[in-house]
Amino acid sequence: AIRMTQSPSSFSASTGDRVTITCRASQGISSYLAWYQQKPGKAPKLLIYAASTLLSGVPSRFSGSGSGTDFTLTISCLQSEDFATYYCQQYYSYPRTFGQGTKVEIK
Amino acid sequence: QVQLVESGGGVVQPGRSLRLSCAASGFTFTNYGMHWVRQAPGKGLEWVAVIWYDGNNKYFADSVKGRFTISRDNSKNTLYLQMNSLRAEDTALYFCARDTNTGGDAFDIWGPGTMVTVSS
């Protein structure tokens, strides 16, 4: 199975900050990568697919980049509603695998 | 609107069985692959299984292979997960999720989840 490793596991930030989360795959996955946001007690929400394509309705402050094994999720100007846990997921092969998650907390 | 709603969760003893259902509405169910994903309390997301739009392809996580089966009834717009030989480590919130395509893409719609607790 392809292992997905996110960093950092958690961090604190302030509203208005620019934040970046990284995701590394244990082998090349081309651009078959998605990013999800999850808030406590809620289902995950798809933000980005194909590494950099924003799902319709997702604010433009979210962006994704990368291909192969290294990927990033960037939030350009953190808003209060963005404090959540973020997961990357590869859909290059089965079994589908997620990163361990990155929790973004309020500083 | 586009919606998925899981049901069938509960408390079950180790070794017993449970069947989860996921009712879909607001979209053409037969056009999409469907997944089950679970999340143990306080832990991350773990993909469990997928069934393609036509039911002809199914894949499972190694952790459930041989114990869980996935099926769908396209006439009822419903997805199922049959869980046999349940273990304590199967305790989790189980989500169903829609594939953005026929079975090989990201998951764009999720249900709220149904909780399964395996305990004696």
PDB file of C-alpha atoms in Angstrom:
ATOM      1  CA  ALA A   1       0.000   0.000   0.000  1.00  0.00           C
ATOM      2  CA  ILE A   2       1.110   3.550  -0.685  1.00  0.00           C
ATOM      3  CA  ARG A   3       1.957   5.395   2.498  1.00  0.00           C
ATOM      4  CA  MET A   4       0.944   9.047   2.772  1.00  0.00           C
ATOM      5  CA  THR A   5       2.837  11.189   5.264  1.00  0.00           C
ATOM      6  CA  GLN A   6       1.685  14.670   6.214  1.00  0.00           C
ATOM      7  CA  SER A   7       3.639  17.331   7.991  1.00  0.00           C
ATOM      8  CA  PRO A   8       3.276  18.866  10.407  1.00  0.00           C
ATOM      9  CA  SER A   9       0.819  16.784  12.429  1.00  0.00           C
ATOM     10  CA  SER A  10      -0.502  19.945  14.048  1.00  0.00           C
ATOM     11  CA  PHE A  11       0.315  23.597  14.424  1.00  0.00           C
ATOM     12  CA  SER A  12      -1.113  26.841  15.702  1.00  0.00           C
ATOM     13  CA  ALA A  13      -1.790  29.825  13.488  1.00  0.00           C
ATOM     14  CA  SER A  14      -3.592  33.123  13.546  1.00  0.00           C
ATOM     15  CA  THR A  15      -6.397  34.457  11.388  1.00  0.00           C
ATOM     16  CA  GLY A  16      -4.872  36.030   8.316  1.00  0.00           C
ATOM     17  CA  ASP A  17      -1.793  33.810   8.263  1.00  0.00           C
ATOM     18  CA  ARG A  18      -0.615  31.996   5.179  1.00  0.00           C
ATOM     19  CA  VAL A  19      -0.261  28.311   6.008  1.00  0.00           C
ATOM     20  CA  THR A  20       1.135  25.352   4.121  1.00  0.00           C
ATOM     21  CA  ILE A  21       0.660  21.654   4.758  1.00  0.00           C
ATOM     22  CA  THR A  22       2.780  19.078   2.991  1.00  0.00           C
ATOM     23  CA  CYS A  23       1.963  15.536   1.965  1.00  0.00           C
ATOM     24  CA  ARG A  24       4.461  12.981   0.719  1.00  0.00           C
ATOM     25  CA  ALA A  25       3.630   9.698  -0.982  1.00  0.00           C
ATOM     26  CA  SER A  26       5.848   6.646  -0.554  1.00  0.00           C
ATOM     27  CA  GLN A  27       5.829   6.188  -4.325  1.00  0.00           C
ATOM     28  CA  GLY A  28       4.805   8.263  -7.304  1.00  0.00           C
ATOM     29  CA  ILE A  29       1.096   8.906  -7.651  1.00  0.00           C
ATOM     30  CA  SER A  30       1.150  11.358 -10.563  1.00  0.00           C
ATOM     31  CA  SER A  31      -1.547  13.932  -9.674  1.00  0.00           C
ATOM     32  CA  TYR A  32      -4.019  11.485  -8.142  1.00  0.00           C
ATOM     33  CA  LEU A  33      -4.218  13.351  -4.882  1.00  0.00           C
ATOM     34  CA  ALA A  34      -7.109  14.908  -2.973  1.00  0.00           C
ATOM     35  CA  TRP A  35      -7.305  17.192   0.068  1.00  0.00           C
ATOM     36  CA  TYR A  36     -10.143  17.065   2.599  1.00  0.00           C
ATOM     37  CA  GLN A  37     -11.145  19.277   5.502  1.00  0.00           C
ATOM     38  CA  GLN A  38     -12.778  17.808   8.589  1.00  0.00           C
ATOM     39  CA  LYS A  39     -14.266  19.619  11.554  1.00  0.00           C
ATOM     40  CA  PRO A  40     -15.007  17.875  14.861  1.00  0.00           C
ATOM     41  CA  GLY A  41     -18.042  15.625  14.704  1.00  0.00           C
ATOM     42  CA  LYS A  42     -18.534  16.217  10.995  1.00  0.00           C
ATOM     43  CA  ALA A  43     -17.851  14.298   7.804  1.00  0.00           C
ATOM     44  CA  PRO A  44     -14.832  15.291   5.738  1.00  0.00           C
ATOM     45  CA  LYS A  45     -15.320  17.721   2.867  1.00  0.00           C
ATOM     46  CA  LEU A  46     -13.464  17.516  -0.413  1.00  0.00           C
ATOM     47  CA  LEU A  47     -11.495  20.681  -1.123  1.00  0.00           C
ATOM     48  CA  ILE A  48      -9.085  19.816  -3.933  1.00  0.00           C
ATOM     49  CA  TYR A  49      -8.699  16.910  -6.345  1.00  0.00           C
ATOM     50  CA  ALA A  50      -6.196  16.101  -9.056  1.00  0.00           C
ATOM     51  CA  ALA A  51      -3.625  17.751  -6.769  1.00  0.00           C
ATOM     52  CA  SER A  52      -4.566  21.304  -7.735  1.00  0.00           C
ATOM     53  CA  THR A  53      -8.199  21.469  -8.930  1.00  0.00           C
ATOM     54  CA  LEU A  54     -10.453  23.336  -6.542  1.00  0.00           C
ATOM     55  CA  LEU A  55     -13.884  21.792  -6.047  1.00  0.00           C
ATOM     56  CA  SER A  56     -16.656  24.162  -7.090  1.00  0.00           C
ATOM     57  CA  GLY A  57     -17.679  26.352  -4.176  1.00  0.00           C
ATOM     58  CA  VAL A  58     -14.421  26.036  -2.258  1.00  0.00           C
ATOM     59  CA  PRO A  59     -12.926  29.470  -1.467  1.00  0.00           C
ATOM     60  CA  SER A  60     -10.042  30.543  -3.664  1.00  0.00           C
ATOM     61  CA  ARG A  61      -7.788  31.056  -0.647  1.00  0.00           C
ATOM     62  CA  PHE A  62      -7.260  27.279  -0.809  1.00  0.00           C
ATOM     63  CA  SER A  63      -4.790  25.984  -3.346  1.00  0.00           C
ATOM     64  CA  GLY A  64      -2.935  22.773  -4.023  1.00  0.00           C
ATOM     65  CA  SER A  65       0.207  21.911  -5.899  1.00  0.00           C
ATOM     66  CA  GLY A  66       2.597  19.098  -6.607  1.00  0.00           C
ATOM     67  CA  SER A  67       2.861  15.865  -8.530  1.00  0.00           C
ATOM     68  CA  GLY A  68       4.700  12.587  -8.203  1.00  0.00           C
ATOM     69  CA  THR A  69       5.469  12.209  -4.517  1.00  0.00           C
ATOM     70  CA  ASP A  70       5.387  15.717  -3.015  1.00  0.00           C
ATOM     71  CA  PHE A  71       2.290  17.846  -2.578  1.00  0.00           C
ATOM     72  CA  THR A  72       1.220  20.954  -0.707  1.00  0.00           C
ATOM     73  CA  LEU A  73      -2.029  22.512   0.456  1.00  0.00           C
ATOM     74  CA  THR A  74      -1.859  26.251   1.003  1.00  0.00           C
ATOM     75  CA  ILE A  75      -4.385  28.512   2.677  1.00  0.00           C
ATOM     76  CA  SER A  76      -3.444  32.039   1.644  1.00  0.00           C
ATOM     77  CA  CYS A  77      -5.264  33.962   4.358  1.00  0.00           C
ATOM     78  CA  LEU A  78      -6.525  31.811   7.198  1.00  0.00           C
ATOM     79  CA  GLN A  79     -10.113  32.454   8.242  1.00  0.00           C
ATOM     80  CA  SER A  80     -11.814  31.425  11.483  1.00  0.00           C
ATOM     81  CA  GLU A  81     -13.799  28.736   9.684  1.00  0.00           C
ATOM     82  CA  ASP A  82     -10.582  27.136   8.408  1.00  0.00           C
ATOM     83  CA  PHE A  83      -9.513  25.815  11.797  1.00  0.00           C
ATOM     84  CA  ALA A  84      -9.932  22.104  11.239  1.00  0.00           C
ATOM     85  CA  THR A  85      -8.044  18.922  10.436  1.00  0.00           C
ATOM     86  CA  TYR A  86      -6.830  18.406   6.880  1.00  0.00           C
ATOM     87  CA  TYR A  87      -6.171  15.068   5.198  1.00  0.00           C
ATOM     88  CA  CYS A  88      -4.484  14.196   1.945  1.00  0.00           C
ATOM     89  CA  GLN A  89      -5.525  11.031   0.106  1.00  0.00           C
ATOM     90  CA  GLN A  90      -4.126   9.203  -2.885  1.00  0.00           C
ATOM     91  CA  TYR A  91      -6.399   7.628  -5.449  1.00  0.00           C
ATOM     92  CA  TYR A  92      -3.667   6.330  -7.716  1.00  0.00           C
ATOM     93  CA  SER A  93      -4.121   2.752  -6.586  1.00  0.00           C
ATOM     94  CA  TYR A  94      -6.000   0.482  -4.198  1.00  0.00           C
ATOM     95  CA  PRO A  95      -6.079   0.417  -1.287  1.00  0.00           C
ATOM     96  CA  ARG A  96      -6.851   4.101  -1.118  1.00  0.00           C
ATOM     97  CA  THR A  97      -4.802   5.674   1.668  1.00  0.00           C
ATOM     98  CA  PHE A  98      -4.998   8.870   3.679  1.00  0.00           C
ATOM     99  CA  GLY A  99      -2.354  10.875   5.427  1.00  0.00           C
ATOM    100  CA  GLN A 100      -2.530  10.912   9.213  1.00  0.00           C
ATOM    101  CA  GLY A 101      -4.029  14.395   9.235  1.00  0.00           C
ATOM    102  CA  THR A 102      -2.854  17.906  10.084  1.00  0.00           C
ATOM    103  CA  LYS A 103      -4.731  19.787  12.773  1.00  0.00           C
ATOM    104  CA  VAL A 104      -4.752  23.559  12.368  1.00  0.00           C
ATOM    105  CA  GLU A 105      -5.436  25.232  15.709  1.00  0.00           C
ATOM    106  CA  ILE A 106      -5.987  28.800  16.762  1.00  0.00           C
ATOM    107  CA  LYS A 107      -2.938  30.522  18.202  1.00  0.00           C
TER     108      LYS A 107
ATOM    109  CA  GLN B   1     -30.323  18.000  -2.703  1.00  0.00           C
ATOM    110  CA  VAL B   2     -27.477  15.536  -3.072  1.00  0.00           C
ATOM    111  CA  GLN B   3     -27.419  13.492   0.107  1.00  0.00           C
ATOM    112  CA  LEU B   4     -26.093  10.317   1.667  1.00  0.00           C
ATOM    113  CA  VAL B   5     -27.436   8.953   4.938  1.00  0.00           C
ATOM    114  CA  GLU B   6     -25.958   5.959   6.719  1.00  0.00           C
ATOM    115  CA  SER B   7     -27.814   3.670   9.107  1.00  0.00           C
ATOM    116  CA  GLY B   8     -27.410   0.330  10.843  1.00  0.00           C
ATOM    117  CA  GLY B   9     -24.712   1.130  13.348  1.00  0.00           C
ATOM    118  CA  GLY B  10     -24.844   0.063  16.977  1.00  0.00           C
ATOM    119  CA  VAL B  11     -23.171  -1.944  19.690  1.00  0.00           C
ATOM    120  CA  VAL B  12     -22.251  -5.522  18.773  1.00  0.00           C
ATOM    121  CA  GLN B  13     -20.235  -8.244  20.452  1.00  0.00           C
ATOM    122  CA  PRO B  14     -16.914  -9.416  19.009  1.00  0.00           C
ATOM    123  CA  GLY B  15     -17.376 -12.114  16.411  1.00  0.00           C
ATOM    124  CA  ARG B  16     -20.892 -11.023  15.507  1.00  0.00           C
ATOM    125  CA  SER B  17     -22.152  -9.406  12.312  1.00  0.00           C
ATOM    126  CA  LEU B  18     -23.701  -6.093  11.356  1.00  0.00           C
ATOM    127  CA  ARG B  19     -24.978  -4.630   8.089  1.00  0.00           C
ATOM    128  CA  LEU B  20     -24.695  -0.935   7.352  1.00  0.00           C
ATOM    129  CA  SER B  21     -26.815   0.858   4.772  1.00  0.00           C
ATOM    130  CA  CYS B  22     -26.312   4.122   2.946  1.00  0.00           C
ATOM    131  CA  ALA B  23     -29.314   5.741   1.284  1.00  0.00           C
ATOM    132  CA  ALA B  24     -28.522   8.051  -1.608  1.00  0.00           C
ATOM    133  CA  SER B  25     -30.714  10.811  -2.989  1.00  0.00           C
ATOM    134  CA  GLY B  26     -30.514  13.820  -5.265  1.00  0.00           C
ATOM    135  CA  PHE B  27     -28.292  12.259  -7.913  1.00  0.00           C
ATOM    136  CA  THR B  28     -28.229   9.367 -10.377  1.00  0.00           C
ATOM    137  CA  PHE B  29     -26.884   6.653  -8.089  1.00  0.00           C
ATOM    138  CA  THR B  30     -26.141   4.226 -10.912  1.00  0.00           C
ATOM    139  CA  ASN B  31     -23.551   6.596 -12.405  1.00  0.00           C
ATOM    140  CA  TYR B  32     -21.201   6.647  -9.431  1.00  0.00           C
ATOM    141  CA  GLY B  33     -18.817   4.437  -7.565  1.00  0.00           C
ATOM    142  CA  MET B  34     -19.361   4.334  -3.812  1.00  0.00           C
ATOM    143  CA  HIS B  35     -16.966   3.942  -0.897  1.00  0.00           C
ATOM    144  CA  TRP B  36     -16.980   3.184   2.801  1.00  0.00           C
ATOM    145  CA  VAL B  37     -14.491   5.038   4.986  1.00  0.00           C
ATOM    146  CA  ARG B  38     -14.162   4.696   8.748  1.00  0.00           C
ATOM    147  CA  GLN B  39     -12.693   6.716  11.587  1.00  0.00           C
ATOM    148  CA  ALA B  40     -11.872   5.207  14.938  1.00  0.00           C
ATOM    149  CA  PRO B  41     -12.502   7.500  17.925  1.00  0.00           C
ATOM    150  CA  GLY B  42      -9.874  10.234  17.970  1.00  0.00           C
ATOM    151  CA  LYS B  43      -8.053   8.781  14.963  1.00  0.00           C
ATOM    152  CA  GLY B  44      -7.647   9.519  11.274  1.00  0.00           C
ATOM    153  CA  LEU B  45      -9.539   8.354   8.216  1.00  0.00           C
ATOM    154  CA  GLU B  46      -9.225   4.781   6.966  1.00  0.00           C
ATOM    155  CA  TRP B  47     -10.611   3.730   3.604  1.00  0.00           C
ATOM    156  CA  VAL B  48     -12.548   0.449   3.870  1.00  0.00           C
ATOM    157  CA  ALA B  49     -14.024  -0.572   0.513  1.00  0.00           C
ATOM    158  CA  VAL B  50     -15.294   0.553  -2.885  1.00  0.00           C
ATOM    159  CA  ILE B  51     -17.859  -0.740  -5.315  1.00  0.00           C
ATOM    160  CA  TRP B  52     -17.905   0.586  -8.839  1.00  0.00           C
ATOM    161  CA  TYR B  53     -20.969   2.167 -10.382  1.00  0.00           C
ATOM    162  CA  ASP B  54     -22.112  -1.091 -11.975  1.00  0.00           C
ATOM    163  CA  GLY B  55     -21.156  -3.350  -9.077  1.00  0.00           C
ATOM    164  CA  ASN B  56     -18.631  -5.239 -11.186  1.00  0.00           C
ATOM    165  CA  ASN B  57     -15.490  -4.106  -9.363  1.00  0.00           C
ATOM    166  CA  LYS B  58     -14.940  -4.215  -5.621  1.00  0.00           C
ATOM    167  CA  TYR B  59     -11.817  -3.563  -3.572  1.00  0.00           C
ATOM    168  CA  PHE B  60     -11.168  -3.822   0.150  1.00  0.00           C
ATOM    169  CA  ALA B  61      -8.639  -2.676   2.709  1.00  0.00           C
ATOM    170  CA  ASP B  62      -6.416  -5.504   3.912  1.00  0.00           C
ATOM    171  CA  SER B  63      -7.758  -4.971   7.447  1.00  0.00           C
ATOM    172  CA  VAL B  64     -11.276  -6.069   6.403  1.00  0.00           C
ATOM    173  CA  LYS B  65     -10.624  -8.361   3.462  1.00  0.00           C
ATOM    174  CA  GLY B  66     -12.438 -11.673   3.867  1.00  0.00           C
ATOM    175  CA  ARG B  67     -14.668 -10.305   6.655  1.00  0.00           C
ATOM    176  CA  PHE B  68     -16.509  -7.404   5.011  1.00  0.00           C
ATOM    177  CA  THR B  69     -18.462  -7.357   1.772  1.00  0.00           C
ATOM    178  CA  ILE B  70     -19.785  -4.387  -0.137  1.00  0.00           C
ATOM    179  CA  SER B  71     -22.865  -4.366  -2.337  1.00  0.00           C
ATOM    180  CA  ARG B  72     -25.379  -2.000  -3.841  1.00  0.00           C
ATOM    181  CA  ASP B  73     -28.983  -2.083  -4.924  1.00  0.00           C
ATOM    182  CA  ASN B  74     -29.284   0.426  -7.734  1.00  0.00           C
ATOM    183  CA  SER B  75     -33.051   0.018  -7.802  1.00  0.00           C
ATOM    184  CA  LYS B  76     -33.178   1.274  -4.212  1.00  0.00           C
ATOM    185  CA  ASN B  77     -30.327   3.808  -4.472  1.00  0.00           C
ATOM    186  CA  THR B  78     -28.710   2.071  -1.511  1.00  0.00           C
ATOM    187  CA  LEU B  79     -25.194   0.981  -0.656  1.00  0.00           C
ATOM    188  CA  TYR B  80     -24.444  -1.746   1.886  1.00  0.00           C
ATOM    189  CA  LEU B  81     -21.543  -2.930   3.994  1.00  0.00           C
ATOM    190  CA  GLN B  82     -21.877  -6.405   5.477  1.00  0.00           C
ATOM    191  CA  MET B  83     -19.468  -6.752   8.363  1.00  0.00           C
ATOM    192  CA  ASN B  84     -18.781 -10.239   9.712  1.00  0.00           C
ATOM    193  CA  SER B  85     -16.435 -11.536  12.417  1.00  0.00           C
ATOM    194  CA  LEU B  86     -16.288  -8.091  13.978  1.00  0.00           C
ATOM    195  CA  ARG B  87     -13.327  -7.161  16.149  1.00  0.00           C
ATOM    196  CA  ALA B  88     -12.756  -4.459  18.738  1.00  0.00           C
ATOM    197  CA  GLU B  89     -10.530  -2.650  16.247  1.00  0.00           C
ATOM    198  CA  ASP B  90     -13.514  -2.278  13.890  1.00  0.00           C
ATOM    199  CA  THR B  91     -15.021   0.209  16.336  1.00  0.00           C
ATOM    200  CA  ALA B  92     -15.384   3.408  14.361  1.00  0.00           C
ATOM    201  CA  LEU B  93     -17.654   5.954  12.757  1.00  0.00           C
ATOM    202  CA  TYR B  94     -18.449   4.579   9.308  1.00  0.00           C
ATOM    203  CA  PHE B  95     -19.001   7.018   6.455  1.00  0.00           C
ATOM    204  CA  CYS B  96     -20.267   6.270   2.990  1.00  0.00           C
ATOM    205  CA  ALA B  97     -18.889   8.522   0.281  1.00  0.00           C
ATOM    206  CA  ARG B  98     -19.567   9.088  -3.399  1.00  0.00           C
ATOM    207  CA  ASP B  99     -16.786   8.774  -5.920  1.00  0.00           C
ATOM    208  CA  THR B 100     -16.552  11.731  -8.264  1.00  0.00           C
ATOM    209  CA  ASN B 101     -16.567   9.174 -11.086  1.00  0.00           C
ATOM    210  CA  THR B 102     -17.384   5.539 -11.631  1.00  0.00           C
ATOM    211  CA  GLY B 103     -15.075   4.266  -8.893  1.00  0.00           C
ATOM    212  CA  GLY B 104     -11.587   5.573  -9.430  1.00  0.00           C
ATOM    213  CA  ASP B 105     -11.532   9.110  -8.142  1.00  0.00           C
ATOM    214  CA  ALA B 106     -11.805  11.331  -5.084  1.00  0.00           C
ATOM    215  CA  PHE B 107     -14.817  11.388  -2.751  1.00  0.00           C
ATOM    216  CA  ASP B 108     -17.004  14.427  -3.237  1.00  0.00           C
ATOM    217  CA  ILE B 109     -20.108  13.681  -1.158  1.00  0.00           C
ATOM    218  CA  TRP B 110     -20.073  12.150   2.323  1.00  0.00           C
ATOM    219  CA  GLY B 111     -22.787  11.038   4.704  1.00  0.00           C
ATOM    220  CA  PRO B 112     -22.754  12.067   8.380  1.00  0.00           C
ATOM    221  CA  GLY B 113     -21.687   8.576   9.433  1.00  0.00           C
ATOM    222  CA  THR B 114     -23.022   5.777  11.616  1.00  0.00           C
ATOM    223  CA  MET B 115     -21.208   4.578  14.722  1.00  0.00           C
ATOM    224  CA  VAL B 116     -20.220   0.941  15.192  1.00  0.00           C
ATOM    225  CA  THR B 117     -19.002  -0.187  18.593  1.00  0.00           C
ATOM    226  CA  VAL B 118     -17.632  -3.696  18.981  1.00  0.00           C
ATOM    227  CA  SER B 119     -17.570  -4.613  22.636  1.00  0.00           C
ATOM    228  CA  SER B 120     -18.497  -7.455  24.930  1.00  0.00           C
TER     229      SER B 120
END
